[in-house]
Coordinates of C-alpha atoms and ligand atoms in Angstrom, one line a residue:
M1 CA 166.2 29.2 152.0
A2 CA 163.2 31.3 150.8
R3 CA 163.1 29.1 147.7
A4 CA 163.1 25.9 149.6
D5 CA 160.4 27.2 151.9
G6 CA 158.4 28.3 148.9
L7 CA 158.7 24.9 147.3
R8 CA 157.5 23.3 150.6
K9 CA 154.5 25.6 150.5
L10 CA 153.9 24.7 146.9
A11 CA 153.9 21.0 147.8
E12 CA 151.1 21.7 150.3
V13 CA 148.8 23.2 147.7
V14 CA 149.3 21.2 144.5
Q15 CA 147.0 18.3 143.8
G16 CA 150.0 16.4 142.4
R17 CA 153.3 15.9 144.1
V18 CA 156.6 17.7 144.5
V19 CA 159.6 15.4 144.4
F20 CA 162.4 17.0 146.5
P21 CA 166.1 16.2 146.3
S22 CA 165.8 14.6 149.7
D23 CA 163.1 12.2 148.5
L24 CA 164.1 8.5 148.0
D25 CA 162.8 8.5 144.4
Y26 CA 164.4 11.8 143.4
D27 CA 167.3 10.0 141.7
R28 CA 164.8 8.3 139.4
E29 CA 162.4 11.3 139.0
R30 CA 165.2 13.7 138.0
L31 CA 166.4 11.5 135.1
I32 CA 165.6 11.7 131.4
W33 CA 166.0 9.2 128.5
N34 CA 169.5 10.5 127.4
A35 CA 172.1 9.6 130.0
R36 CA 174.3 12.4 128.7
F37 CA 172.3 14.8 131.0
E38 CA 172.8 14.1 134.6
T39 CA 171.2 17.2 136.2
R40 CA 169.8 18.1 139.6
P41 CA 166.6 20.1 139.4
L42 CA 165.5 22.1 142.4
G43 CA 162.4 19.9 142.3
V44 CA 160.1 17.9 140.0
V45 CA 156.5 18.7 140.2
K46 CA 154.3 15.9 139.0
V47 CA 151.3 18.0 138.2
A48 CA 147.7 16.7 138.3
S49 CA 145.9 19.6 136.7
S50 CA 146.3 22.8 134.8
E51 CA 145.7 24.5 138.2
D52 CA 148.9 22.9 139.4
V53 CA 150.8 24.2 136.4
R54 CA 149.5 27.7 137.2
R55 CA 150.7 27.4 140.8
V56 CA 154.2 26.2 139.7
I57 CA 154.5 29.2 137.4
G58 CA 153.4 31.5 140.2
F59 CA 156.1 30.0 142.5
A60 CA 158.7 30.2 139.8
R61 CA 158.0 33.9 139.1
Q62 CA 158.1 34.8 142.7
H63 CA 161.4 33.0 143.3
D64 CA 163.0 33.6 140.0
V65 CA 163.4 29.9 139.1
R66 CA 163.5 28.6 135.5
V67 CA 160.7 26.2 134.6
V68 CA 161.0 23.4 132.1
A69 CA 158.2 21.1 131.0
R70 CA 158.7 17.4 130.7
N71 CA 156.5 14.8 128.9
G72 CA 158.3 11.6 127.8
G73 CA 161.8 13.0 128.6
H74 CA 163.2 12.1 125.2
S75 CA 164.7 15.5 124.3
F76 CA 168.0 14.7 122.5
G77 CA 169.4 17.9 123.9
G78 CA 168.3 17.4 127.5
Y79 CA 166.0 20.4 127.4
S80 CA 163.3 18.9 129.7
T81 CA 165.6 19.1 132.7
G82 CA 168.4 21.3 134.1
D83 CA 170.3 22.1 137.2
G84 CA 168.3 24.2 139.7
V85 CA 165.2 24.3 137.5
I86 CA 161.7 23.3 138.4
V87 CA 160.6 20.4 136.1
V88 CA 156.9 20.4 135.4
D89 CA 156.3 16.7 134.8
V90 CA 153.0 16.2 133.0
S91 CA 153.1 12.4 133.0
R92 CA 150.1 12.1 135.3
L93 CA 147.9 14.0 132.7
T94 CA 146.9 10.8 130.9
D95 CA 143.2 11.2 130.1
V96 CA 142.1 9.9 126.7
E97 CA 138.7 10.9 125.5
V98 CA 137.4 9.9 122.0
S99 CA 134.7 12.2 120.6
E100 CA 131.3 10.8 120.2
D101 CA 131.6 10.8 116.4
R102 CA 135.0 9.1 116.8
S103 CA 136.7 11.8 114.6
R104 CA 138.9 13.2 117.4
V105 CA 140.8 12.4 120.6
H106 CA 141.5 14.6 123.5
L107 CA 144.8 13.6 125.1
G108 CA 146.3 14.7 128.4
A109 CA 149.8 16.2 127.9
G110 CA 151.3 13.2 129.6
A111 CA 150.4 10.8 126.7
T112 CA 153.1 8.7 125.3
V113 CA 153.1 6.7 122.1
L114 CA 152.3 3.1 123.0
P115 CA 149.6 3.8 125.7
T116 CA 147.9 6.2 123.2
Y117 CA 147.9 3.6 120.5
Q118 CA 146.6 1.0 122.9
A119 CA 143.8 3.3 124.2
L120 CA 142.7 4.0 120.6
W121 CA 143.0 0.4 119.4
P122 CA 139.5 -0.7 120.4
H123 CA 138.2 1.9 117.9
K124 CA 140.8 0.7 115.2
L125 CA 141.8 4.4 115.1
A126 CA 145.1 6.1 115.8
I127 CA 146.9 9.5 115.8
T128 CA 149.8 9.7 113.4
A129 CA 152.8 9.4 115.7
G130 CA 156.2 7.7 116.0
T131 CA 157.2 4.1 116.6
C132 CA 159.1 4.5 119.9
P133 CA 156.7 3.4 122.6
T134 CA 158.0 5.8 125.3
V135 CA 158.3 9.1 123.3
G136 CA 155.9 11.8 124.7
I137 CA 153.2 12.9 122.3
T138 CA 153.5 16.6 123.4
G139 CA 157.3 16.7 122.7
L140 CA 156.8 14.8 119.4
T141 CA 154.0 17.1 118.2
A142 CA 156.0 20.2 119.1
G143 CA 158.8 19.2 116.8
G144 CA 156.6 18.0 113.9
G145 CA 156.3 14.2 114.5
L146 CA 157.6 11.6 112.0
G147 CA 156.2 8.1 112.0
V148 CA 155.1 5.1 110.0
L149 CA 151.8 6.8 109.0
G150 CA 153.5 10.0 107.9
R151 CA 153.5 9.4 104.2
L152 CA 149.9 8.5 104.3
Y153 CA 148.4 10.9 106.8
G154 CA 151.1 13.6 107.5
L155 CA 153.0 14.6 110.6
T156 CA 151.7 14.3 114.1
C157 CA 151.3 18.1 114.3
D158 CA 149.3 18.1 111.1
S159 CA 146.4 16.4 112.8
L160 CA 146.5 18.6 115.9
T161 CA 143.2 20.5 116.2
H162 CA 143.2 22.1 119.7
V163 CA 145.6 22.8 122.5
E164 CA 145.2 23.8 126.1
I165 CA 148.3 25.6 127.4
V166 CA 149.3 27.5 130.5
D167 CA 151.2 30.6 129.4
A168 CA 154.0 32.6 131.0
D169 CA 151.5 34.6 133.1
G170 CA 149.9 31.4 134.4
E171 CA 146.8 31.8 132.3
L172 CA 145.1 28.8 130.7
L173 CA 144.8 29.5 127.0
H174 CA 142.9 27.6 124.3
A175 CA 144.6 27.5 120.9
G176 CA 143.0 26.3 117.7
E177 CA 142.0 27.6 114.2
D178 CA 139.4 29.9 115.8
R179 CA 141.1 30.8 119.1
N180 CA 144.6 32.2 119.4
P181 CA 145.3 31.0 115.8
D182 CA 148.9 32.4 115.9
L183 CA 149.7 30.4 118.9
F184 CA 148.1 27.3 117.4
W185 CA 150.2 27.8 114.3
A186 CA 153.4 28.0 116.4
L187 CA 152.5 24.9 118.4
R188 CA 152.6 22.8 115.3
G189 CA 156.4 22.5 114.7
G190 CA 157.6 25.5 116.7
G191 CA 159.2 23.3 119.4
G192 CA 158.5 22.2 122.9
G193 CA 159.0 24.5 125.9
N194 CA 158.8 27.8 124.0
F195 CA 155.3 29.1 124.6
G196 CA 154.0 27.6 127.8
V197 CA 153.1 24.3 129.4
V198 CA 150.8 22.3 127.3
V199 CA 148.2 20.4 129.4
S200 CA 146.1 18.8 126.7
Q201 CA 146.0 18.3 122.9
T202 CA 143.2 17.2 120.6
F203 CA 144.0 15.3 117.4
R204 CA 142.0 14.2 114.3
L205 CA 141.9 10.4 114.3
V206 CA 142.9 8.2 111.3
P207 CA 141.8 4.7 110.5
V208 CA 144.3 1.9 111.1
D209 CA 142.1 -1.2 110.6
M210 CA 144.2 -2.6 107.8
P211 CA 147.0 -5.3 108.3
F212 CA 150.4 -3.9 109.0
T213 CA 153.5 -5.8 107.7
H214 CA 156.8 -5.0 109.2
S215 CA 159.8 -6.1 107.1
T216 CA 163.5 -6.0 107.9
I217 CA 165.5 -6.3 104.7
A218 CA 169.3 -6.9 105.2
F219 CA 171.9 -6.5 102.4
P220 CA 175.5 -7.5 102.3
W221 CA 177.6 -4.7 103.8
Q222 CA 179.8 -4.7 100.6
R223 CA 176.8 -3.2 98.8
A224 CA 176.0 -0.6 101.4
A225 CA 176.6 2.5 99.2
R226 CA 174.5 1.0 96.4
V227 CA 171.8 0.1 98.9
V228 CA 171.5 3.8 100.0
T229 CA 171.5 5.0 96.4
A230 CA 168.8 2.5 95.4
W231 CA 166.7 3.1 98.6
Q232 CA 166.5 6.8 98.0
E233 CA 164.6 6.2 94.7
W234 CA 162.6 3.2 95.8
A235 CA 161.4 4.7 99.1
H236 CA 160.1 7.8 97.3
G237 CA 158.5 5.8 94.4
V238 CA 156.5 3.3 96.4
P239 CA 152.9 4.1 97.4
G240 CA 152.3 6.2 100.6
E241 CA 151.1 3.1 102.5
L242 CA 154.8 2.0 102.5
W243 CA 157.0 3.7 105.0
S244 CA 160.7 2.9 105.3
A245 CA 164.0 3.8 107.0
L246 CA 167.5 2.8 106.2
M247 CA 170.2 2.0 108.7
L248 CA 173.9 1.7 108.4
E249 CA 175.0 0.5 111.8
T250 CA 178.0 -0.8 113.6
Q251 CA 177.8 -4.3 115.1
A252 CA 180.1 -6.6 117.2
P253 CA 183.8 -6.4 116.0
E254 CA 183.7 -9.9 114.6
A255 CA 180.4 -9.4 112.7
G256 CA 181.1 -6.1 110.8
P257 CA 178.6 -3.4 110.1
S258 CA 175.0 -3.9 108.8
A259 CA 173.0 -2.3 106.0
L260 CA 169.3 -2.7 106.8
I261 CA 166.0 -1.4 105.7
E262 CA 163.0 -1.4 108.0
A263 CA 159.7 -1.1 106.1
V264 CA 156.1 -1.0 107.3
Y265 CA 153.3 -1.5 104.8
A266 CA 149.7 -0.7 105.7
G267 CA 147.5 -2.9 103.4
D268 CA 147.4 -6.2 101.7
P269 CA 150.4 -8.3 102.9
A270 CA 150.5 -10.1 99.6
R271 CA 151.9 -6.9 98.0
V272 CA 155.0 -6.7 100.2
G273 CA 157.0 -9.4 98.3
G274 CA 156.7 -7.3 95.1
F275 CA 158.1 -4.2 96.8
V276 CA 161.0 -6.1 98.2
D277 CA 161.7 -7.5 94.8
E278 CA 161.7 -4.0 93.3
L279 CA 164.2 -2.9 95.9
A280 CA 166.5 -5.9 95.3
A281 CA 166.4 -5.2 91.6
A282 CA 167.3 -1.6 92.2
V283 CA 170.2 -2.6 94.4
G284 CA 171.3 -5.2 91.9
T285 CA 171.8 -7.8 94.7
A286 CA 169.5 -10.1 96.6
P287 CA 169.0 -9.3 100.2
S288 CA 171.0 -11.5 102.6
E289 CA 167.9 -11.8 104.8
V290 CA 164.3 -10.7 104.7
K291 CA 162.1 -11.0 107.9
S292 CA 158.5 -10.1 107.6
S293 CA 155.6 -10.3 110.0
T294 CA 152.0 -9.1 109.6
S295 CA 150.0 -7.9 112.6
E296 CA 147.9 -5.1 113.8
F297 CA 148.9 -1.4 114.0
V298 CA 149.0 -1.4 117.7
T299 CA 151.8 -3.9 117.8
V300 CA 154.2 -1.9 115.5
P301 CA 156.0 0.0 118.4
T302 CA 156.5 -3.2 120.4
D303 CA 157.6 -5.1 117.3
F304 CA 160.3 -2.4 116.8
Y305 CA 161.4 -1.9 120.4
C306 CA 160.1 -4.5 122.8
K307 CA 160.4 -7.9 121.2
G308 CA 160.7 -10.6 124.0
L309 CA 159.7 -8.1 126.7
R310 CA 156.5 -8.3 128.9
P311 CA 154.3 -5.2 128.6
E312 CA 155.4 -3.8 132.0
E313 CA 159.1 -4.1 130.8
C314 CA 158.5 -2.0 127.7
H315 CA 159.8 1.1 129.4
T316 CA 163.1 2.8 129.8
E317 CA 165.3 1.3 132.5
D318 CA 166.2 3.7 135.4
L319 CA 163.2 5.9 134.6
F320 CA 160.5 3.4 135.2
P321 CA 160.5 0.6 137.8
G322 CA 160.8 -2.7 136.0
G323 CA 161.6 -1.0 132.6
K324 CA 164.0 -3.0 130.4
L325 CA 164.7 -0.8 127.4
P326 CA 168.4 0.1 127.8
R327 CA 169.2 3.7 128.7
S328 CA 172.4 5.1 127.3
A329 CA 174.1 8.3 126.3
Y330 CA 173.2 9.6 122.9
Y331 CA 174.4 12.3 120.5
A332 CA 173.0 12.9 117.1
K333 CA 173.3 15.3 114.2
S334 CA 170.5 15.6 111.6
D335 CA 169.9 16.9 108.2
I336 CA 166.7 17.2 106.1
A337 CA 167.4 16.2 102.5
T338 CA 165.2 17.6 99.7
G339 CA 166.6 15.4 97.0
P340 CA 168.8 12.2 96.7
W341 CA 172.3 12.4 98.0
P342 CA 175.1 11.9 95.3
S343 CA 177.3 8.8 95.6
A344 CA 180.3 10.8 97.0
G345 CA 178.2 11.8 100.1
I346 CA 176.9 8.3 100.5
E347 CA 180.4 6.8 100.3
A348 CA 181.5 9.2 103.0
L349 CA 178.7 7.9 105.3
V350 CA 179.7 4.3 104.5
A351 CA 183.4 4.9 105.2
A352 CA 182.6 6.6 108.5
V353 CA 180.6 3.6 109.7
E354 CA 183.5 1.3 108.7
E355 CA 186.0 3.5 110.5
R356 CA 183.9 3.4 113.7
Q357 CA 183.6 -0.3 113.3
R358 CA 187.4 -0.6 113.4
D359 CA 187.9 1.7 116.3
P360 CA 188.2 -0.3 119.6
L361 CA 187.1 2.7 121.7
L362 CA 183.9 3.0 119.8
T363 CA 183.3 -0.7 119.0
P364 CA 184.7 -2.5 122.1
T365 CA 185.2 -6.3 122.2
D366 CA 182.3 -6.6 124.6
F367 CA 180.1 -4.7 122.2
D368 CA 176.4 -4.3 123.1
P369 CA 174.2 -3.2 120.2
H370 CA 171.9 -1.3 122.5
T371 CA 174.5 0.8 124.1
D372 CA 177.6 0.9 121.8
A373 CA 176.2 1.2 118.2
G374 CA 176.8 4.1 116.0
K375 CA 174.5 4.5 113.0
I376 CA 173.3 6.5 110.0
L377 CA 169.5 6.4 110.1
I378 CA 167.7 7.7 107.1
E379 CA 163.9 8.0 107.4
I380 CA 161.6 8.8 104.4
A381 CA 159.6 12.0 105.1
D382 CA 157.7 12.7 101.8
G383 CA 154.2 12.0 100.8
A384 CA 151.4 13.6 102.9
V385 CA 154.1 15.5 104.9
G386 CA 154.7 17.6 101.7
S387 CA 151.0 18.2 101.0
V388 CA 150.9 21.0 103.5
A389 CA 152.1 24.5 102.7
T390 CA 155.4 25.7 104.3
D391 CA 153.7 28.6 106.0
A392 CA 150.6 26.7 107.1
T393 CA 152.2 25.5 110.3
A394 CA 155.5 26.3 112.0
F395 CA 157.1 23.1 110.6
P396 CA 158.8 24.4 107.5
H397 CA 160.4 21.4 105.9
R398 CA 157.5 20.5 103.5
D399 CA 159.9 19.8 100.6
A400 CA 161.7 17.0 102.6
L401 CA 162.6 13.7 100.9
F402 CA 164.1 12.2 104.0
V403 CA 165.6 13.0 107.4
L404 CA 169.1 11.8 108.0
Q405 CA 170.5 11.2 111.4
I406 CA 174.2 10.6 112.3
A407 CA 173.9 9.0 115.8
S408 CA 176.4 7.9 118.4
R409 CA 175.4 5.9 121.4
W410 CA 177.5 4.9 124.3
R411 CA 177.2 3.4 127.8
K412 CA 175.9 5.6 130.6
T413 CA 179.0 4.5 132.5
G414 CA 181.3 5.4 129.6
S415 CA 184.5 7.5 130.4
Q416 CA 185.0 11.0 129.2
E417 CA 187.3 9.6 126.6
V418 CA 184.6 7.4 125.2
A419 CA 182.0 10.2 125.3
A420 CA 184.4 12.6 123.5
A421 CA 185.2 10.0 120.8
N422 CA 181.5 9.4 120.2
M423 CA 180.8 13.1 120.0
S424 CA 183.7 13.5 117.6
W425 CA 182.6 10.6 115.4
A426 CA 179.2 12.2 114.7
G427 CA 180.5 15.8 114.6
E428 CA 183.4 15.1 112.2
L429 CA 181.2 13.1 109.8
Y430 CA 178.6 15.9 109.9
S431 CA 181.3 18.4 108.9
E432 CA 182.7 16.1 106.2
V433 CA 179.4 15.7 104.5
E434 CA 178.7 19.4 104.5
P435 CA 178.8 19.7 100.7
Y436 CA 175.9 17.3 100.5
R437 CA 173.7 18.6 103.3
S438 CA 170.8 21.0 102.9
G439 CA 171.6 22.7 106.2
S440 CA 168.1 22.2 107.5
A441 CA 167.7 20.1 110.6
Y442 CA 164.9 18.3 112.4
L443 CA 163.8 20.0 115.6
G444 CA 162.6 16.7 117.0
Y445 CA 166.3 15.7 117.0
I446 CA 167.4 18.9 118.7
D447 CA 171.1 19.4 118.8
P448 CA 172.9 21.6 121.4
E449 CA 176.0 21.8 119.2
L450 CA 174.3 22.9 116.0
E451 CA 175.3 26.3 114.7
D452 CA 172.9 28.5 112.9
W453 CA 170.1 26.4 114.5
E454 CA 167.3 29.0 114.2
Q455 CA 167.6 28.9 110.4
A456 CA 168.2 25.1 110.3
Y457 CA 165.1 24.3 112.4
Y458 CA 162.7 27.1 111.3
G459 CA 163.8 28.4 108.0
A460 CA 161.2 30.7 106.4
N461 CA 159.0 30.5 109.5
L462 CA 161.5 31.9 112.0
A463 CA 160.5 35.6 111.9
R464 CA 156.8 34.8 112.6
L465 CA 157.8 32.4 115.4
R466 CA 159.8 35.2 117.0
Q467 CA 156.9 37.5 116.8
I468 CA 154.5 35.0 118.4
K469 CA 157.1 34.3 121.1
A470 CA 157.2 38.1 121.8
Q471 CA 153.4 38.2 121.9
Y472 CA 152.9 35.3 124.3
D473 CA 156.1 35.3 126.3
P474 CA 157.7 38.8 126.0
D475 CA 160.0 38.5 128.9
N476 CA 161.3 35.1 127.8
F477 CA 160.1 33.3 130.9
F478 CA 160.2 29.9 129.1
R479 CA 163.8 29.8 128.0
F480 CA 166.6 27.3 127.4
A481 CA 169.7 27.2 125.2
R482 CA 167.7 26.5 122.0
S483 CA 164.5 28.4 122.8
I484 CA 163.1 30.9 120.3
P485 CA 164.2 34.4 121.2
P486 CA 161.3 36.9 121.3
A487 CA 161.3 39.4 118.4
Ligands
FAD501 C1 164.3 6.7 121.3 C2 163.7 7.9 120.6 C3 162.9 7.6 119.5 C4 162.3 8.7 118.8 N1 161.5 8.4 117.7 C5 160.9 9.5 117.0 C6 160.1 9.2 115.9 O1 159.7 8.1 115.6 N2 159.6 10.3 115.3 C7 159.9 11.6 115.6 O2 159.4 12.6 115.0 N3 160.7 11.8 116.7 C8 161.2 10.8 117.4 N4 162.1 11.1 118.4 C9 162.3 12.5 118.8 C10 161.2 13.0 119.7 O3 160.1 13.3 118.9 C11 161.7 14.2 120.5 O4 162.8 13.8 121.3 C12 160.6 14.8 121.4 O5 161.0 16.1 121.7 C13 160.4 13.9 122.6 O6 159.3 14.3 123.3 P1 159.2 13.9 124.8 O7 157.9 14.5 125.3 O8 159.4 12.5 125.0 O9 160.4 14.7 125.4 P2 160.6 15.7 126.6 O10 162.1 15.7 126.8 O11 159.8 15.5 127.7 O12 160.2 17.1 125.9 C14 160.8 17.5 124.7 C15 160.7 19.1 124.6 O13 159.3 19.4 124.7 C16 159.1 20.2 125.9 N5 157.9 19.7 126.5 C17 157.6 18.5 127.1 N6 156.4 18.5 127.6 C18 155.8 19.7 127.4 C19 154.6 20.4 127.7 N7 153.7 19.7 128.4 N8 154.4 21.6 127.4 C20 155.4 22.3 126.7 N9 156.5 21.8 126.4 C21 156.8 20.5 126.7 C22 160.3 20.0 126.8 O14 160.5 21.0 127.7 C23 161.4 19.8 125.8 O15 161.9 21.0 125.3 C24 162.6 10.0 119.2 C25 163.5 10.3 120.3 C26 164.0 9.2 120.9 C27 164.9 9.5 122.1

């Protein structure tokens, strides 16, 4: 009762809004992107300022309630929500301020990918971020931040220059090269939710005034293993302006699985045909289909995710009124490769996709690619990502070649049996390919089932991160199942 009263009092003093379980929109406000996590927070505070965050922390300390921050709500592991927690939702902190010399942008912590690109587009500038329109920039930066500009300009966290963060004592801190440099180091790859609630971030801007050509290159499934082998060499050998990812994905039962490469080239579109020819020569087979379209940088996320949707529909359903991007349950394992995989490992990946394709529980007759597909997604992560020293930021995987994801997706209405089968498919394949994995994993794809996760995510930077956690949050106020333990 004291907690409920305290929360009512908090609601009276915050500039933003507290969403209570009794509110009509609570069932929307409590949700996150991954439908695996159906939790019931004590309340969701839609903060309007850093002062609001300070008040929430004061309330939480007084009433011994766990606080979790939420930006885009895309945590693979559901760590931006929880039963009985207070969710600090920063989505109202959406200010965008470009510096006078147009070298930097100050973003409120509620920034998400597409609105940020759109706000910066009049300047023909961008931050280096991902392709999914709805991912939160704060969560993305905290894990590193892979994206189509990564080979050219580095990770999202590499262009971060300043952070405002409310710490575990409710103090507003500034972190940058010259102020709280240890904290600033940790906030670049040390993971969301560990050190405080970020209220704003400043990034260096990069030019994106060149044409962007997005190509989807499909190969016959029979050549899938060869496609992976050839892609590993090709994707690494092409210039930094060319980003690509490879997907082995289940499709409708009658269609059979697909082997696709998505490529985005920043520069003269006339060069793209040559790159595709090089890839085809390396595979030794002509693509079954090549679709290419050239446009502006700002259209890349919508081209990937929102084709045929109106702008107001390019949001996740259930979370955003009118949103039409399907929301489903998701489980993924990841591995960061530092060199090409041998053919035995690749054949295991191909065989697992074929097995999933044949399984009627995982690939039902009324298959929907948005909610039933399982896939192997391999994203190139070399180039400028590797030009930063391992200990220069908390993100340690600077020798990466690519990030591999084994991902299961199933309907939010799926039975326990379907959920278990999907979890097993990804988990068993991950175990099977153990001899070929590096053991490092991408924190942005945080995995509640991963063993030895501290080493997998942080490697050589773990000890320093634990010391910084002890310095800024000694009593582990900001905690969740995969948070950094204080030293
Ligand atoms: C569909 C999809 C596409 C993706 N695409 C990419 C991609 O292209 N590149 C890539 O690198 N990653 C990608 N990811 C992974 C993504 O980067 C991570 O899931 C990231 O954590 C999402 O951030 P968020 O703000 O949306 O999530 P949230 O769930 O809101 O937050 C993630 C974590 O950060 C914490 N956090 C959130 N806000 C704050 C804050 N203000 N202060 C402190 N901590 C905070 C949360 O507590 C949580 O622990 C994708 C994920 C999905 C689901």
